[in-house]
């Protein structure tokens, strides 16, 4: 009976060791899971400095939806917005500011990656890469007098089934803060 216990423990140790060799670095980093954010007034400050943040919309809601005079500020080591109708939807006078210290901002969605309308402002500042992927719509869609800004010391990657960037009316999308802009 004692040998069986030793084998079991050995098997677990071996399996854990093997998995750690095959895993990506991100898989080993602890993650903070946050529910989708909806705000229509006031300020939402999320300070997860040093942590990796994941917001999953479960393919039912926007990961971050700000309207009215709401301001959403998020600081984290790494930010992933996934399974969202839109990763970020900002309208009216709303403002959304996402900042990563040293890693990426990643958006994976079926709809528009970033949708800014009216006078909304969306600012994404990454410590490394900004990666926006829309499987069925636009990467960034700015309408009205909205403003979207991307800042990354490495690459800003926008991959979309429709258009990577759509600017309507007097809206502006500023990618000049990206060291390299890749549109796929």
PDB file of C-alpha atoms in Angstrom:
ATOM      1  CA  UNK A   1       0.000   0.000   0.000  1.00  0.00           C
ATOM      2  CA  UNK A   2       2.864   2.364   0.790  1.00  0.00           C
ATOM      3  CA  UNK A   3       4.382   1.906  -2.669  1.00  0.00           C
ATOM      4  CA  UNK A   4       1.077   2.828  -4.317  1.00  0.00           C
ATOM      5  CA  UNK A   5       0.983   6.111  -2.432  1.00  0.00           C
ATOM      6  CA  UNK A   6       4.546   6.891  -3.472  1.00  0.00           C
ATOM      7  CA  UNK A   7       3.739   6.164  -7.112  1.00  0.00           C
ATOM      8  CA  UNK A   8       0.663   8.348  -6.955  1.00  0.00           C
ATOM      9  CA  UNK A   9       2.623  11.242  -5.508  1.00  0.00           C
ATOM     10  CA  UNK A  10       5.400  10.724  -8.025  1.00  0.00           C
ATOM     11  CA  UNK A  11       2.872  10.719 -10.874  1.00  0.00           C
ATOM     12  CA  UNK A  12       1.339  13.966  -9.705  1.00  0.00           C
ATOM     13  CA  UNK A  13       4.718  15.620  -9.321  1.00  0.00           C
ATOM     14  CA  UNK A  14       5.789  14.441 -12.750  1.00  0.00           C
ATOM     15  CA  UNK A  15       2.537  15.617 -14.338  1.00  0.00           C
ATOM     16  CA  UNK A  16       2.742  19.023 -12.690  1.00  0.00           C
ATOM     17  CA  UNK A  17       6.351  19.381 -13.823  1.00  0.00           C
ATOM     18  CA  UNK A  18       5.531  18.359 -17.380  1.00  0.00           C
ATOM     19  CA  UNK A  19       2.645  20.804 -17.583  1.00  0.00           C
ATOM     20  CA  UNK A  20       4.771  23.671 -16.365  1.00  0.00           C
ATOM     21  CA  UNK A  21       7.242  23.000 -19.161  1.00  0.00           C
ATOM     22  CA  UNK A  22       4.492  23.029 -21.787  1.00  0.00           C
ATOM     23  CA  UNK A  23       2.494  25.983 -20.461  1.00  0.00           C
ATOM     24  CA  UNK A  24       2.802  29.520 -21.701  1.00  0.00           C
ATOM     25  CA  UNK A  25       4.049  32.112 -19.252  1.00  0.00           C
ATOM     26  CA  UNK A  26       0.576  33.739 -19.140  1.00  0.00           C
ATOM     27  CA  UNK A  27      -1.012  30.457 -18.036  1.00  0.00           C
ATOM     28  CA  UNK A  28       1.106  30.445 -14.886  1.00  0.00           C
ATOM     29  CA  UNK A  29       0.401  34.066 -13.946  1.00  0.00           C
ATOM     30  CA  UNK A  30      -2.482  34.574 -11.535  1.00  0.00           C
ATOM     31  CA  UNK A  31      -5.492  36.243 -13.100  1.00  0.00           C
ATOM     32  CA  UNK A  32      -8.137  38.501 -11.623  1.00  0.00           C
ATOM     33  CA  UNK A  33     -11.529  37.871 -13.209  1.00  0.00           C
ATOM     34  CA  UNK A  34     -13.821  40.897 -13.254  1.00  0.00           C
ATOM     35  CA  UNK A  35     -17.494  40.938 -14.219  1.00  0.00           C
ATOM     36  CA  UNK A  36     -18.416  43.067 -17.263  1.00  0.00           C
ATOM     37  CA  UNK A  37     -18.603  46.763 -16.408  1.00  0.00           C
ATOM     38  CA  UNK A  38     -21.645  48.966 -17.061  1.00  0.00           C
ATOM     39  CA  UNK A  39     -21.566  52.570 -15.947  1.00  0.00           C
ATOM     40  CA  UNK A  40     -23.818  55.534 -16.771  1.00  0.00           C
ATOM     41  CA  UNK A  41     -22.528  58.102 -14.259  1.00  0.00           C
ATOM     42  CA  UNK A  42     -19.672  58.663 -11.845  1.00  0.00           C
ATOM     43  CA  UNK A  43     -16.195  57.166 -11.813  1.00  0.00           C
ATOM     44  CA  UNK A  44     -15.198  53.497 -11.786  1.00  0.00           C
ATOM     45  CA  UNK A  45     -11.551  53.061 -10.748  1.00  0.00           C
ATOM     46  CA  UNK A  46     -10.093  49.565 -10.996  1.00  0.00           C
ATOM     47  CA  UNK A  47      -6.525  49.343  -9.748  1.00  0.00           C
ATOM     48  CA  UNK A  48      -5.165  45.832 -10.215  1.00  0.00           C
ATOM     49  CA  UNK A  49      -1.550  46.933 -10.482  1.00  0.00           C
ATOM     50  CA  UNK A  50       0.673  43.875 -10.847  1.00  0.00           C
ATOM     51  CA  UNK A  51      -2.256  41.584 -11.718  1.00  0.00           C
ATOM     52  CA  UNK A  52      -3.562  40.218 -14.995  1.00  0.00           C
ATOM     53  CA  UNK A  53      -7.223  41.173 -15.499  1.00  0.00           C
ATOM     54  CA  UNK A  54      -9.716  39.177 -17.572  1.00  0.00           C
ATOM     55  CA  UNK A  55     -13.234  40.383 -18.368  1.00  0.00           C
ATOM     56  CA  UNK A  56     -15.444  37.835 -20.141  1.00  0.00           C
ATOM     57  CA  UNK A  57     -18.771  38.960 -21.593  1.00  0.00           C
ATOM     58  CA  UNK A  58     -19.957  35.354 -22.120  1.00  0.00           C
ATOM     59  CA  UNK A  59     -20.986  36.412 -25.665  1.00  0.00           C
ATOM     60  CA  UNK A  60     -23.970  38.247 -24.130  1.00  0.00           C
ATOM     61  CA  UNK A  61     -22.823  41.746 -23.089  1.00  0.00           C
ATOM     62  CA  UNK A  62     -20.152  44.340 -23.712  1.00  0.00           C
ATOM     63  CA  UNK A  63     -17.066  43.820 -21.560  1.00  0.00           C
ATOM     64  CA  UNK A  64     -16.964  47.549 -20.769  1.00  0.00           C
ATOM     65  CA  UNK A  65     -19.965  49.766 -21.475  1.00  0.00           C
ATOM     66  CA  UNK A  66     -19.768  53.402 -20.444  1.00  0.00           C
ATOM     67  CA  UNK A  67     -22.400  55.997 -21.237  1.00  0.00           C
ATOM     68  CA  UNK A  68     -23.710  59.267 -19.861  1.00  0.00           C
ATOM     69  CA  UNK A  69     -20.960  61.049 -17.926  1.00  0.00           C
ATOM     70  CA  UNK A  70     -19.273  57.876 -16.674  1.00  0.00           C
ATOM     71  CA  UNK A  71     -15.497  57.488 -16.490  1.00  0.00           C
ATOM     72  CA  UNK A  72     -13.889  54.030 -16.312  1.00  0.00           C
ATOM     73  CA  UNK A  73     -10.193  53.841 -15.362  1.00  0.00           C
ATOM     74  CA  UNK A  74      -8.384  50.508 -15.210  1.00  0.00           C
ATOM     75  CA  UNK A  75      -4.735  49.833 -14.387  1.00  0.00           C
ATOM     76  CA  UNK A  76      -3.349  46.293 -14.545  1.00  0.00           C
ATOM     77  CA  UNK A  77      -0.299  44.322 -15.596  1.00  0.00           C
ATOM     78  CA  UNK A  78      -2.217  42.760 -18.507  1.00  0.00           C
ATOM     79  CA  UNK A  79      -5.844  43.277 -19.667  1.00  0.00           C
ATOM     80  CA  UNK A  80      -7.858  40.732 -21.670  1.00  0.00           C
ATOM     81  CA  UNK A  81     -11.391  41.497 -22.865  1.00  0.00           C
ATOM     82  CA  UNK A  82     -12.948  38.400 -24.414  1.00  0.00           C
ATOM     83  CA  UNK A  83     -16.315  36.920 -25.345  1.00  0.00           C
ATOM     84  CA  UNK A  84     -17.853  40.391 -25.557  1.00  0.00           C
ATOM     85  CA  UNK A  85     -20.518  41.788 -27.865  1.00  0.00           C
ATOM     86  CA  UNK A  86     -18.076  44.712 -28.076  1.00  0.00           C
ATOM     87  CA  UNK A  87     -14.927  44.891 -25.991  1.00  0.00           C
ATOM     88  CA  UNK A  88     -15.548  48.568 -25.245  1.00  0.00           C
ATOM     89  CA  UNK A  89     -18.667  50.588 -26.007  1.00  0.00           C
ATOM     90  CA  UNK A  90     -18.537  54.245 -24.990  1.00  0.00           C
ATOM     91  CA  UNK A  91     -21.219  56.825 -25.759  1.00  0.00           C
ATOM     92  CA  UNK A  92     -22.473  60.278 -24.747  1.00  0.00           C
ATOM     93  CA  UNK A  93     -19.756  62.037 -22.676  1.00  0.00           C
ATOM     94  CA  UNK A  94     -18.245  58.804 -21.302  1.00  0.00           C
ATOM     95  CA  UNK A  95     -14.532  58.175 -20.992  1.00  0.00           C
ATOM     96  CA  UNK A  96     -12.721  54.807 -20.845  1.00  0.00           C
ATOM     97  CA  UNK A  97      -9.009  54.625 -19.965  1.00  0.00           C
ATOM     98  CA  UNK A  98      -7.232  51.257 -19.907  1.00  0.00           C
ATOM     99  CA  UNK A  99      -3.546  51.119 -18.970  1.00  0.00           C
ATOM    100  CA  UNK A 100      -1.171  48.176 -18.629  1.00  0.00           C
ATOM    101  CA  UNK A 101       2.160  48.491 -16.854  1.00  0.00           C
ATOM    102  CA  UNK A 102       4.330  46.143 -18.855  1.00  0.00           C
ATOM    103  CA  UNK A 103       2.133  43.767 -20.819  1.00  0.00           C
ATOM    104  CA  UNK A 104      -0.681  43.764 -23.379  1.00  0.00           C
ATOM    105  CA  UNK A 105      -4.218  44.947 -23.885  1.00  0.00           C
ATOM    106  CA  UNK A 106      -6.085  42.266 -25.829  1.00  0.00           C
ATOM    107  CA  UNK A 107      -9.622  42.401 -27.199  1.00  0.00           C
ATOM    108  CA  UNK A 108     -11.315  39.361 -28.739  1.00  0.00           C
ATOM    109  CA  UNK A 109     -14.907  39.875 -29.908  1.00  0.00           C
ATOM    110  CA  UNK A 110     -17.545  39.030 -32.468  1.00  0.00           C
ATOM    111  CA  UNK A 111     -18.702  42.685 -32.705  1.00  0.00           C
ATOM    112  CA  UNK A 112     -16.753  45.935 -32.880  1.00  0.00           C
ATOM    113  CA  UNK A 113     -13.592  45.861 -30.790  1.00  0.00           C
ATOM    114  CA  UNK A 114     -14.033  49.481 -29.735  1.00  0.00           C
ATOM    115  CA  UNK A 115     -17.248  51.394 -30.465  1.00  0.00           C
ATOM    116  CA  UNK A 116     -17.140  55.087 -29.542  1.00  0.00           C
ATOM    117  CA  UNK A 117     -20.057  57.393 -30.322  1.00  0.00           C
ATOM    118  CA  UNK A 118     -21.224  60.939 -29.547  1.00  0.00           C
ATOM    119  CA  UNK A 119     -18.473  62.730 -27.548  1.00  0.00           C
ATOM    120  CA  UNK A 120     -16.977  59.638 -25.912  1.00  0.00           C
ATOM    121  CA  UNK A 121     -13.233  59.229 -25.391  1.00  0.00           C
ATOM    122  CA  UNK A 122     -11.447  55.852 -25.309  1.00  0.00           C
ATOM    123  CA  UNK A 123      -7.727  55.687 -24.479  1.00  0.00           C
ATOM    124  CA  UNK A 124      -5.735  52.433 -24.515  1.00  0.00           C
ATOM    125  CA  UNK A 125      -2.168  52.685 -23.198  1.00  0.00           C
ATOM    126  CA  UNK A 126      -0.227  49.420 -23.253  1.00  0.00           C
ATOM    127  CA  UNK A 127       3.171  48.648 -21.796  1.00  0.00           C
ATOM    128  CA  UNK A 128       3.776  46.319 -24.744  1.00  0.00           C
ATOM    129  CA  UNK A 129       1.183  45.442 -27.428  1.00  0.00           C
ATOM    130  CA  UNK A 130      -2.429  46.347 -28.176  1.00  0.00           C
ATOM    131  CA  UNK A 131      -4.220  43.543 -30.031  1.00  0.00           C
ATOM    132  CA  UNK A 132      -7.813  44.046 -31.226  1.00  0.00           C
ATOM    133  CA  UNK A 133      -9.536  41.150 -33.003  1.00  0.00           C
ATOM    134  CA  UNK A 134     -13.113  41.280 -34.327  1.00  0.00           C
ATOM    135  CA  UNK A 135     -14.383  38.082 -35.894  1.00  0.00           C
ATOM    136  CA  UNK A 136     -17.470  39.618 -37.567  1.00  0.00           C
ATOM    137  CA  UNK A 137     -17.315  43.428 -37.442  1.00  0.00           C
ATOM    138  CA  UNK A 138     -14.895  46.379 -37.198  1.00  0.00           C
ATOM    139  CA  UNK A 139     -11.758  46.688 -35.122  1.00  0.00           C
ATOM    140  CA  UNK A 140     -12.435  50.289 -34.065  1.00  0.00           C
ATOM    141  CA  UNK A 141     -15.548  52.259 -34.976  1.00  0.00           C
ATOM    142  CA  UNK A 142     -15.674  55.944 -34.020  1.00  0.00           C
ATOM    143  CA  UNK A 143     -18.780  58.035 -34.722  1.00  0.00           C
ATOM    144  CA  UNK A 144     -20.007  61.543 -33.929  1.00  0.00           C
ATOM    145  CA  UNK A 145     -17.288  63.622 -32.259  1.00  0.00           C
ATOM    146  CA  UNK A 146     -15.718  60.697 -30.386  1.00  0.00           C
ATOM    147  CA  UNK A 147     -11.987  60.178 -29.972  1.00  0.00           C
ATOM    148  CA  UNK A 148     -10.070  56.880 -29.699  1.00  0.00           C
ATOM    149  CA  UNK A 149      -6.351  56.808 -28.930  1.00  0.00           C
ATOM    150  CA  UNK A 150      -3.945  53.845 -28.962  1.00  0.00           C
ATOM    151  CA  UNK A 151      -0.478  54.051 -27.378  1.00  0.00           C
ATOM    152  CA  UNK A 152       1.945  51.098 -27.360  1.00  0.00           C
ATOM    153  CA  UNK A 153       5.763  50.969 -27.414  1.00  0.00           C
ATOM    154  CA  UNK A 154       5.645  47.921 -29.663  1.00  0.00           C
ATOM    155  CA  UNK A 155       2.757  46.969 -31.940  1.00  0.00           C
ATOM    156  CA  UNK A 156      -0.883  47.885 -32.299  1.00  0.00           C
ATOM    157  CA  UNK A 157      -2.518  45.017 -34.166  1.00  0.00           C
ATOM    158  CA  UNK A 158      -6.050  45.424 -35.502  1.00  0.00           C
ATOM    159  CA  UNK A 159      -7.613  42.438 -37.233  1.00  0.00           C
ATOM    160  CA  UNK A 160     -11.246  42.671 -38.316  1.00  0.00           C
ATOM    161  CA  UNK A 161     -13.670  40.867 -40.608  1.00  0.00           C
ATOM    162  CA  UNK A 162     -14.931  44.229 -41.892  1.00  0.00           C
ATOM    163  CA  UNK A 163     -12.828  47.390 -41.532  1.00  0.00           C
ATOM    164  CA  UNK A 164      -9.938  47.767 -39.121  1.00  0.00           C
ATOM    165  CA  UNK A 165     -10.744  51.442 -38.441  1.00  0.00           C
ATOM    166  CA  UNK A 166     -13.948  53.340 -39.248  1.00  0.00           C
ATOM    167  CA  UNK A 167     -14.164  57.095 -38.622  1.00  0.00           C
ATOM    168  CA  UNK A 168     -17.520  58.796 -39.230  1.00  0.00           C
ATOM    169  CA  UNK A 169     -18.613  62.425 -38.860  1.00  0.00           C
ATOM    170  CA  UNK A 170     -15.824  64.305 -37.011  1.00  0.00           C
ATOM    171  CA  UNK A 171     -14.675  61.294 -34.978  1.00  0.00           C
ATOM    172  CA  UNK A 172     -10.969  60.543 -34.804  1.00  0.00           C
ATOM    173  CA  UNK A 173      -8.883  57.416 -34.197  1.00  0.00           C
ATOM    174  CA  UNK A 174      -5.286  58.297 -33.287  1.00  0.00           C
ATOM    175  CA  UNK A 175      -2.753  55.485 -33.692  1.00  0.00           C
ATOM    176  CA  UNK A 176       0.315  57.749 -33.812  1.00  0.00           C
ATOM    177  CA  UNK A 177       1.295  56.474 -30.336  1.00  0.00           C
ATOM    178  CA  UNK A 178       1.851  52.974 -31.735  1.00  0.00           C
ATOM    179  CA  UNK A 179       5.455  52.152 -32.569  1.00  0.00           C
ATOM    180  CA  UNK A 180       4.132  49.919 -35.372  1.00  0.00           C
ATOM    181  CA  UNK A 181       0.551  49.657 -36.663  1.00  0.00           C
ATOM    182  CA  UNK A 182      -0.396  46.292 -38.170  1.00  0.00           C
ATOM    183  CA  UNK A 183      -3.767  46.033 -39.907  1.00  0.00           C
ATOM    184  CA  UNK A 184      -4.902  42.595 -41.019  1.00  0.00           C
TER     185      UNK A 184
END
